[in-house]
Short mmCIF file of C-alpha atoms in Angstrom, two decimals:
data_model
loop_
_atom_site.label_atom_id
_atom_site.label_comp_id
_atom_site.label_asym_id
_atom_site.label_seq_id
_atom_site.Cartn_x
_atom_site.Cartn_y
_atom_site.Cartn_z
CA UNK A 74 350.04 191.41 138.84
CA UNK A 75 352.93 188.97 139.26
CA UNK A 76 355.23 188.73 136.25
CA UNK A 77 354.82 184.95 136.11
CA UNK A 78 351.40 183.49 135.43
CA UNK A 79 350.38 181.11 138.20
CA UNK A 80 350.10 177.44 137.33
CA UNK A 81 346.79 175.92 138.36
CA UNK A 82 345.11 172.64 137.54
CA UNK A 83 343.44 174.29 134.59
CA UNK A 84 346.43 176.14 133.19
CA UNK A 85 349.05 173.41 133.50
CA UNK A 86 350.16 172.37 130.06
CA UNK A 87 349.42 168.83 129.19
CA UNK A 88 350.71 168.59 125.66
CA UNK A 89 354.38 168.20 124.99
CA UNK A 90 354.59 169.60 121.50
CA UNK A 91 353.29 173.04 122.33
CA UNK A 92 355.31 175.45 124.34
CA UNK A 93 353.63 176.74 127.42
CA UNK A 94 354.80 180.26 128.09
CA UNK A 95 354.30 181.72 131.47
CA UNK A 96 355.38 185.33 131.35
CA UNK A 97 352.65 187.87 131.83
CA UNK A 98 354.12 189.96 129.00
CA UNK A 99 353.44 187.04 126.63
CA UNK A 100 349.82 187.00 127.75
CA UNK A 101 349.45 190.72 127.19
CA UNK A 102 351.13 190.54 123.78
CA UNK A 103 348.61 187.93 122.64
CA UNK A 104 345.69 189.91 124.03
CA UNK A 105 347.01 193.10 122.42
CA UNK A 106 347.32 191.44 119.03
CA UNK A 107 343.62 190.54 118.70
CA UNK A 108 340.17 191.91 119.38
CA UNK A 109 337.89 188.88 119.06
CA UNK A 110 337.93 186.13 121.66
CA UNK A 111 335.99 182.91 122.05
CA UNK A 112 333.98 182.92 125.25
CA UNK A 113 333.05 179.55 126.71
CA UNK A 114 330.17 179.24 129.14
CA UNK A 115 328.19 176.33 130.51
CA UNK A 116 324.45 176.57 129.87
CA UNK A 117 322.37 173.85 131.51
CA UNK A 118 325.40 171.59 131.64
CA UNK A 119 326.33 172.12 127.98
CA UNK A 120 329.30 174.12 126.73
CA UNK A 121 328.60 177.13 124.51
CA UNK A 122 331.44 178.87 122.66
CA UNK A 123 330.72 182.27 121.16
CA UNK A 124 332.93 184.86 119.52
CA UNK A 125 332.87 188.30 121.08
CA UNK A 126 334.99 191.45 121.29
CA UNK A 127 337.20 192.29 124.24
CA UNK A 128 339.58 194.83 125.69
CA UNK A 129 341.89 194.70 128.70
CA UNK A 130 343.90 196.85 131.09
CA UNK A 131 346.48 194.29 132.17
CA UNK A 132 344.48 193.30 135.24
CA UNK A 133 341.04 192.58 133.82
CA UNK A 134 339.58 191.54 130.51
CA UNK A 135 336.43 193.44 129.56
CA UNK A 136 333.93 191.84 127.26
CA UNK A 137 330.47 192.35 125.92
CA UNK A 138 328.21 190.31 128.09
CA UNK A 139 325.03 189.74 126.13
CA UNK A 140 326.15 186.25 125.27
CA UNK A 141 327.23 185.29 128.76
CA UNK A 142 324.22 186.86 130.38
CA UNK A 143 322.16 183.69 130.10
CA UNK A 144 324.65 181.62 132.02
CA UNK A 145 325.28 184.43 134.49
CA UNK A 146 321.57 184.88 135.07
CA UNK A 147 321.30 181.20 135.94
CA UNK A 148 324.38 181.27 138.17
CA UNK A 149 326.22 184.49 139.08
CA UNK A 150 329.17 182.38 140.21
CA UNK A 151 329.45 180.54 136.91
CA UNK A 152 332.99 180.21 135.59
CA UNK A 153 333.85 181.11 132.02
CA UNK A 154 336.84 180.43 129.79
CA UNK A 155 338.00 183.04 127.32
CA UNK A 156 340.40 182.01 124.58
CA UNK A 157 342.22 184.31 122.15
CA UNK A 158 343.98 182.61 119.25
CA UNK A 159 346.19 183.89 116.46
CA UNK A 160 346.84 181.40 113.68
CA UNK A 161 350.29 182.12 112.24
CA UNK A 162 350.40 179.44 109.57
CA UNK A 163 350.68 175.80 108.69
CA UNK A 164 353.52 173.48 109.67
CA UNK A 165 354.01 171.24 106.65
CA UNK A 166 356.13 168.26 107.58
CA UNK A 167 357.44 165.27 105.61
CA UNK A 168 354.81 163.07 107.25
CA UNK A 169 351.13 163.82 107.78
CA UNK A 170 351.57 162.84 111.42
CA UNK A 171 353.98 165.73 112.08
CA UNK A 172 351.77 168.35 110.46
CA UNK A 173 350.55 171.14 112.67
CA UNK A 174 349.65 174.77 113.05
CA UNK A 175 351.80 177.59 114.34
CA UNK A 176 349.74 179.72 116.68
CA UNK A 177 349.67 181.92 119.73
CA UNK A 178 346.85 181.35 122.15
CA UNK A 179 345.83 182.69 125.54
CA UNK A 180 343.26 181.08 127.80
CA UNK A 181 341.72 182.90 130.76
CA UNK A 182 339.65 181.21 133.44
CA UNK A 183 337.48 182.86 136.03
CA UNK A 184 334.13 184.02 137.27
CA UNK A 185 333.26 187.23 135.44
CA UNK A 186 331.87 190.21 137.27
CA UNK A 187 329.05 192.25 135.79
CA UNK A 188 330.16 195.87 135.58
CA UNK A 189 327.35 198.10 136.84
CA UNK A 190 329.02 201.31 138.02
CA UNK A 191 328.54 203.82 135.14
CA UNK A 192 332.07 205.20 135.47
CA UNK A 193 333.66 201.78 135.36
CA UNK A 194 331.38 200.77 132.51
CA UNK A 195 332.46 203.81 130.54
CA UNK A 196 336.09 202.98 131.24
CA UNK A 197 335.58 199.36 130.19
CA UNK A 198 333.82 200.37 126.97
CA UNK A 199 336.64 202.81 126.27
CA UNK A 200 339.19 200.00 126.66
CA UNK A 201 337.11 197.76 124.42
CA UNK A 202 336.66 200.43 121.72
CA UNK A 203 340.27 201.58 121.78
CA UNK A 204 341.45 197.98 121.71
CA UNK A 205 339.61 197.28 118.44
CA UNK A 206 340.18 200.71 116.90
CA UNK A 207 342.75 202.94 118.62
CA UNK A 208 341.70 206.56 118.32
CA UNK A 209 338.01 205.84 117.86
CA UNK A 210 336.87 206.73 121.41
CA UNK A 211 337.83 210.39 120.86
CA UNK A 212 336.40 210.39 117.33
CA UNK A 213 332.96 208.73 117.45
CA UNK A 214 330.06 209.82 119.64
CA UNK A 215 330.47 208.33 123.10
CA UNK A 216 327.72 206.28 124.77
CA UNK A 217 324.79 208.17 126.21
CA UNK A 218 323.50 207.37 129.66
CA UNK A 219 320.72 205.33 128.07
CA UNK A 220 323.10 203.41 125.78
CA UNK A 221 325.40 202.77 128.71
CA UNK A 222 322.52 201.28 130.66
CA UNK A 223 321.61 199.09 127.68
CA UNK A 224 325.12 197.63 127.47
CA UNK A 225 326.06 194.53 129.42
CA UNK A 226 329.74 194.61 130.23
CA UNK A 227 331.70 191.91 132.02
CA UNK A 228 335.06 192.10 133.74
CA UNK A 229 337.16 188.96 134.04
CA UNK A 230 340.36 188.91 136.07
CA UNK A 231 343.50 187.99 134.16
CA UNK A 232 344.90 186.32 137.28
CA UNK A 233 344.29 182.76 136.10
CA UNK A 234 345.57 182.53 132.56
CA UNK A 235 347.80 180.40 130.39
CA UNK A 236 349.55 180.93 127.12
CA UNK A 237 350.40 178.35 124.49
CA UNK A 238 352.36 178.93 121.34
CA UNK A 239 353.73 176.78 118.57
CA UNK A 240 356.43 178.28 116.38
CA UNK A 241 359.04 177.22 113.91
CA UNK A 242 359.62 174.52 111.32
CA UNK A 243 358.38 170.93 111.43
CA UNK A 244 360.05 168.43 113.75
CA UNK A 245 360.96 165.71 111.27
CA UNK A 246 363.90 167.37 109.52
CA UNK A 247 366.47 165.15 111.20
CA UNK A 248 364.51 161.90 111.23
CA UNK A 249 364.22 159.08 108.68
CA UNK A 250 361.51 160.97 106.74
CA UNK A 251 364.08 163.62 105.77
CA UNK A 252 365.26 161.09 103.13
CA UNK A 253 361.93 161.19 101.33
CA UNK A 254 362.76 164.31 99.35
CA UNK A 255 359.48 165.88 100.35
CA UNK A 256 359.36 169.69 100.68
CA UNK A 257 358.78 170.77 104.27
CA UNK A 258 358.45 174.10 105.99
CA UNK A 259 355.88 176.69 106.97
CA UNK A 260 353.11 178.37 105.05
CA UNK A 261 352.56 181.66 106.89
CA UNK A 262 349.14 183.21 107.30
CA UNK A 263 348.79 186.95 107.87
CA UNK A 264 345.72 189.04 108.62
CA UNK A 265 345.90 192.49 107.04
CA UNK A 266 343.63 195.51 107.32
CA UNK A 267 342.19 196.62 103.99
CA UNK A 268 341.20 200.04 102.71
CA UNK A 269 338.28 201.68 104.56
CA UNK A 270 334.93 201.14 102.81
CA UNK A 271 332.64 204.14 103.34
CA UNK A 272 329.05 203.57 104.46
CA UNK A 273 326.90 204.07 101.30
CA UNK A 274 324.86 206.58 103.32
CA UNK A 275 327.92 208.69 104.12
CA UNK A 276 327.72 212.16 102.47
CA UNK A 277 330.46 213.00 100.00
CA UNK A 278 333.47 214.84 101.36
CA UNK A 279 333.92 213.02 104.65
CA UNK A 280 337.30 211.28 104.52
CA UNK A 281 338.32 208.52 106.92
CA UNK A 282 340.41 209.98 109.75
CA UNK A 283 344.13 209.08 109.94
CA UNK A 284 343.65 206.59 112.79
CA UNK A 285 341.40 204.52 110.47
CA UNK A 286 342.96 205.20 107.05
CA UNK A 287 346.45 204.69 108.43
CA UNK A 288 345.69 201.14 109.39
CA UNK A 289 345.26 199.92 105.81
CA UNK A 290 347.98 197.53 104.80
CA UNK A 291 349.12 196.96 108.37
CA UNK A 292 349.10 193.56 109.96
CA UNK A 293 346.54 192.46 112.53
CA UNK A 294 347.56 189.79 115.01
CA UNK B 170 321.26 165.96 105.62
CA UNK B 171 318.27 168.29 105.33
CA UNK B 172 318.96 171.55 103.51
CA UNK B 173 317.68 173.58 106.43
CA UNK B 174 319.47 173.43 109.76
CA UNK B 175 317.10 172.40 112.54
CA UNK B 176 316.28 174.98 115.19
CA UNK B 177 316.81 173.72 118.71
CA UNK B 178 316.95 175.46 122.08
CA UNK B 179 320.67 175.86 121.67
CA UNK B 180 320.73 177.05 118.07
CA UNK B 181 317.83 179.52 118.18
CA UNK B 182 319.15 183.02 117.65
CA UNK B 183 318.64 185.32 120.54
CA UNK B 184 320.25 188.50 119.35
CA UNK B 185 318.48 190.76 116.94
CA UNK B 186 321.44 192.49 115.34
CA UNK B 187 323.05 189.39 113.95
CA UNK B 188 321.56 187.51 111.12
CA UNK B 189 320.88 183.88 111.79
CA UNK B 190 321.27 181.90 108.61
CA UNK B 191 319.81 178.48 108.41
CA UNK B 192 320.85 176.98 105.09
CA UNK B 193 323.16 174.01 105.31
CA UNK B 194 325.17 175.43 102.41
CA UNK B 195 325.98 178.47 104.60
CA UNK B 196 327.26 176.16 107.32
CA UNK B 197 329.46 174.27 104.88
CA UNK B 198 330.78 177.48 103.35
CA UNK B 199 331.92 178.69 106.79
CA UNK B 200 333.48 175.34 107.63
CA UNK B 201 335.20 175.20 104.22
CA UNK B 202 336.70 178.67 104.69
CA UNK B 203 338.65 177.82 107.87
CA UNK B 204 340.74 175.08 109.39
CA UNK B 205 340.98 176.06 113.07
CA UNK B 206 337.96 175.83 115.35
CA UNK B 207 337.41 176.57 119.03
CA UNK B 208 336.34 173.46 120.89
CA UNK B 209 334.40 173.95 124.10
CA UNK B 210 334.22 171.19 126.68
CA UNK B 211 333.15 171.05 130.30
CA UNK B 212 335.84 169.77 132.67
CA UNK B 213 334.72 169.27 136.25
CA UNK B 214 331.94 171.78 135.74
CA UNK B 215 334.19 174.42 134.19
CA UNK B 216 334.23 175.42 130.54
CA UNK B 217 337.47 174.97 128.59
CA UNK B 218 337.88 176.49 125.13
CA UNK B 219 340.80 175.29 123.02
CA UNK B 220 341.78 175.91 119.42
CA UNK B 221 342.19 172.83 117.27
CA UNK B 222 342.18 171.80 113.62
CA UNK B 223 339.22 170.20 111.90
CA UNK B 224 337.92 168.77 108.68
CA UNK B 225 334.44 167.70 107.59
CA UNK B 226 332.55 165.66 105.02
CA UNK B 227 329.21 167.47 105.17
CA UNK B 228 327.78 165.03 107.70
CA UNK B 229 330.44 164.97 110.41
CA UNK B 230 333.16 167.25 111.68
CA UNK B 231 336.45 165.48 112.40
CA UNK B 232 338.79 166.94 114.95
CA UNK B 233 341.95 166.11 116.81
CA UNK B 234 340.84 164.78 120.12
CA UNK B 235 343.80 165.12 122.48
CA UNK B 236 342.25 168.19 124.01
CA UNK B 237 338.78 166.76 124.41
CA UNK B 238 340.07 163.45 125.67
CA UNK B 239 340.07 164.57 129.30
CA UNK B 240 336.41 165.48 129.27
CA UNK B 241 335.55 162.40 127.22
CA UNK B 242 337.46 160.16 129.59
CA UNK B 243 335.42 161.52 132.47
CA UNK B 244 332.13 161.24 130.60
CA UNK B 245 331.84 159.55 127.19
CA UNK B 246 328.44 161.20 126.76
CA UNK B 247 329.78 164.70 127.39
CA UNK B 248 328.52 167.32 124.96
CA UNK B 249 330.90 169.68 123.21
CA UNK B 250 330.46 172.89 121.28
CA UNK B 251 332.63 173.65 118.28
CA UNK B 252 332.73 177.19 116.93
CA UNK B 253 334.37 178.35 113.71
CA UNK B 254 334.65 182.10 113.26
CA UNK B 255 335.88 184.28 110.41
CA UNK B 256 336.38 187.93 111.31
CA UNK B 257 335.72 190.01 108.19
CA UNK B 258 336.37 193.46 109.62
CA UNK B 259 335.26 196.27 111.84
CA UNK B 260 331.95 198.11 111.63
CA UNK B 261 332.82 201.72 112.42
CA UNK B 262 329.68 203.69 113.17
CA UNK B 263 329.02 207.32 114.08
CA UNK B 264 328.45 206.31 117.69
CA UNK B 265 330.51 203.94 119.81
CA UNK B 266 327.29 202.12 120.71
CA UNK B 267 326.69 201.04 117.09
CA UNK B 268 330.22 199.74 116.55
CA UNK B 269 330.58 196.09 115.78
CA UNK B 270 332.37 193.36 113.90
CA UNK B 271 331.46 191.76 110.61
CA UNK B 272 331.91 188.04 110.88
CA UNK B 273 330.77 184.61 109.83
CA UNK B 274 330.44 182.03 112.54
CA UNK B 275 329.24 178.45 112.80
CA UNK B 276 328.45 176.68 116.06
CA UNK B 277 328.04 172.91 116.28
CA UNK B 278 326.63 171.11 119.29
CA UNK B 279 326.77 167.43 120.03
CA UNK B 280 328.34 164.46 121.73
CA UNK B 281 331.49 163.53 119.82
CA UNK B 282 332.29 159.97 118.95
CA UNK B 283 335.81 158.63 119.28
CA UNK B 284 336.87 157.20 115.92
CA UNK B 285 338.54 153.83 116.50
CA UNK B 286 338.15 151.91 113.26
CA UNK B 287 341.51 152.28 111.42
CA UNK B 288 339.84 152.76 108.03
CA UNK B 289 337.54 155.49 109.33
CA UNK B 290 340.41 157.09 111.21
CA UNK B 291 342.47 157.19 108.04
CA UNK B 292 339.53 158.73 106.19
CA UNK B 293 339.02 161.32 108.93
CA UNK B 294 342.70 162.25 108.99
CA UNK B 295 342.63 162.55 105.21
CA UNK B 296 339.68 164.96 105.47
CA UNK B 297 341.48 166.93 108.16
CA UNK B 298 344.77 167.10 106.22
CA UNK B 299 343.14 167.95 102.89
CA UNK B 300 340.98 170.56 104.59
CA UNK B 301 344.01 172.46 105.89
CA UNK B 302 346.24 171.83 102.86
CA UNK B 303 344.53 170.46 99.75
CA UNK B 304 346.89 168.15 97.91
CA UNK B 305 349.01 167.29 100.92
CA UNK B 306 347.56 163.83 101.58
CA UNK B 307 348.97 162.54 98.28
CA UNK B 308 352.26 164.40 98.76
CA UNK B 309 353.43 163.79 102.35
CA UNK B 310 354.03 160.40 103.93
CA UNK B 311 350.74 158.99 105.19
CA UNK B 312 350.29 157.82 108.78
CA UNK B 313 351.77 154.46 109.71
CA UNK B 314 349.74 151.94 111.69
CA UNK B 315 351.57 153.06 114.83
CA UNK B 316 351.00 156.76 114.17
CA UNK B 317 347.36 156.06 113.43
CA UNK B 318 347.00 154.32 116.77
CA UNK B 319 348.66 157.26 118.52
CA UNK B 320 346.18 159.74 117.06
CA UNK B 321 342.95 160.52 118.87
CA UNK B 322 340.31 161.49 116.34
CA UNK B 323 336.78 162.60 117.15
CA UNK B 324 333.73 162.74 114.90
CA UNK B 325 330.96 165.20 115.68
CA UNK B 326 327.69 165.17 113.78
CA UNK B 327 326.84 168.40 111.95
CA UNK B 328 323.14 167.75 112.60
CA UNK B 329 322.78 170.34 115.35
CA UNK B 330 324.42 173.50 114.11
CA UNK B 331 323.73 177.18 113.73
CA UNK B 332 325.25 179.93 111.68
CA UNK B 333 325.47 183.60 112.52
CA UNK B 334 326.81 186.33 110.30
CA UNK B 335 327.03 190.09 110.45
CA UNK B 336 327.66 191.93 107.19
CA UNK B 337 327.43 195.37 105.75
CA UNK B 338 327.74 198.97 106.87
CA UNK B 339 326.85 200.41 110.29
CA UNK B 340 323.20 200.92 111.21
CA UNK B 341 323.24 204.60 112.12
CA UNK B 342 323.49 206.14 108.65
CA UNK B 343 319.88 207.33 108.67
CA UNK B 344 319.60 208.32 112.33
CA UNK B 345 320.33 211.60 114.13
CA UNK B 346 324.06 210.72 114.42
CA UNK B 347 324.37 211.01 110.62
CA UNK B 348 324.45 214.79 111.19
CA UNK B 349 327.69 214.56 113.19
CA UNK B 350 329.91 214.55 110.12
CA UNK B 351 331.78 211.52 111.45
CA UNK B 352 333.25 209.08 108.92
CA UNK B 353 331.55 205.69 109.08
CA UNK B 354 331.96 202.44 107.24
CA UNK B 355 333.86 199.19 107.34
CA UNK B 356 337.52 198.39 107.82
CA UNK B 357 337.97 194.99 106.16
CA UNK B 358 340.30 192.35 107.51
CA UNK B 359 341.71 189.67 105.22
CA UNK B 360 343.84 186.65 105.98
CA UNK B 361 346.32 185.86 103.22
CA UNK B 362 348.72 182.98 102.72
CA UNK B 363 352.34 184.06 102.46
CA UNK B 364 355.26 182.58 100.57
CA UNK B 365 356.37 179.10 101.73
CA UNK B 366 359.28 179.21 104.20
CA UNK B 367 361.52 176.15 103.78
CA UNK B 368 362.54 174.16 106.83
CA UNK B 369 366.19 175.17 107.53
CA UNK B 370 367.02 171.44 107.49
CA UNK B 371 365.63 170.99 103.97
CA UNK B 372 368.35 170.08 101.46
CA UNK B 373 368.87 172.53 98.60
CA UNK B 374 366.98 171.80 95.39
CA UNK B 375 363.63 170.72 96.83
CA UNK B 376 361.05 173.26 95.68
CA UNK B 377 357.62 173.58 97.26
CA UNK B 378 355.06 171.65 95.17
CA UNK B 379 352.41 173.63 93.23
CA UNK B 380 349.62 172.85 95.73
CA UNK B 381 351.64 174.69 98.40
CA UNK B 382 353.44 177.36 96.35
CA UNK B 383 350.24 178.19 94.47
CA UNK B 384 348.49 179.21 97.65
CA UNK B 385 350.72 182.23 98.30
CA UNK B 386 348.84 185.46 97.93
CA UNK B 387 345.45 183.78 98.04
CA UNK B 388 342.89 184.58 100.68
CA UNK B 389 342.10 182.31 103.59
CA UNK B 390 338.65 182.52 105.13
#
């Protein structure tokens, strides 16, 4: 993978306010920080946007394909768009017009490939599982042959991707509105893992393993 | 607005695991709990999914239209899909196959309308601003005529919408995998507002107003 993300018609940044970032490490950092993406497909000419889980290996994004299967069934060459967004907080300016959101977002375009080889499927599911819950692949029961066959997994190249972020304070601190005496700044938003909640059917005496319990209180995103 | 959301080809639920919820109050609760949506448009046959802010009045969703303007310019009758998702945590089962995510998601389909009337635009921007930061419309400087003209605002009817949620513990607590002795349950994820961070250019002595300061420590979503 080249270190710089290629600029295509779809990934060129059109808005001035947001900072387009082109380094591949920025893309991977955004992908690493989340586990739910929004998958966009075209079904009979209409856009459909559905949340789904993903994992990646730096070259491909792997995602559960049940949702995209309709559009893929209709057209195996159908392009998708996958967007991962982290909302970091509100930008509260002196004027309503300058209000905004601080965020980090990655957008990936491409034609996904249905993963059919059992070995690759297992590898993709491992990436997906470990991405959402590191340590869980070696802890939970792994997919059986039958479960593997029942899972639709898609691989989407990370070759055509773009990253957009907005950071920092509002823009109107040195303009005429600064005279208004209005408070301005950021209101941060943080996603935090809570304490594990045991399944009510879990027998007494089974404690959450360290890779799950240790996440409580840590930040997601 | 009818209390039940209509079932159309696009909003019918196809997956068994997730619970489709049809009450309009459920839709509004999901919209109320967030302020960033993922807007899906079709540009030259390709899907594009972009995060953007929104507000609503129970009948229409209002959203910033700069992103959708390209697709609208090409086809004023172009349908969009807007999805709002709250990720509530991980579903950690005994088997990898039964893992999942607890979430609340709303999907709205329709052809957006460009809001041009200045009064309606002002009303839509008020909804959008108050949705993200209640109290801010009466606190910050409101849009000037020029700023209003420079803002592209779209209205999208909430008539065709669907809601999907997944809640509760994993499904494999009464199956053969329950014998494995593996911990299972939920790992909750919560988004919380932090303390206001003043703009470095803010003069000393301007404290954040109660509608901003009072949000710190409260849950978003």
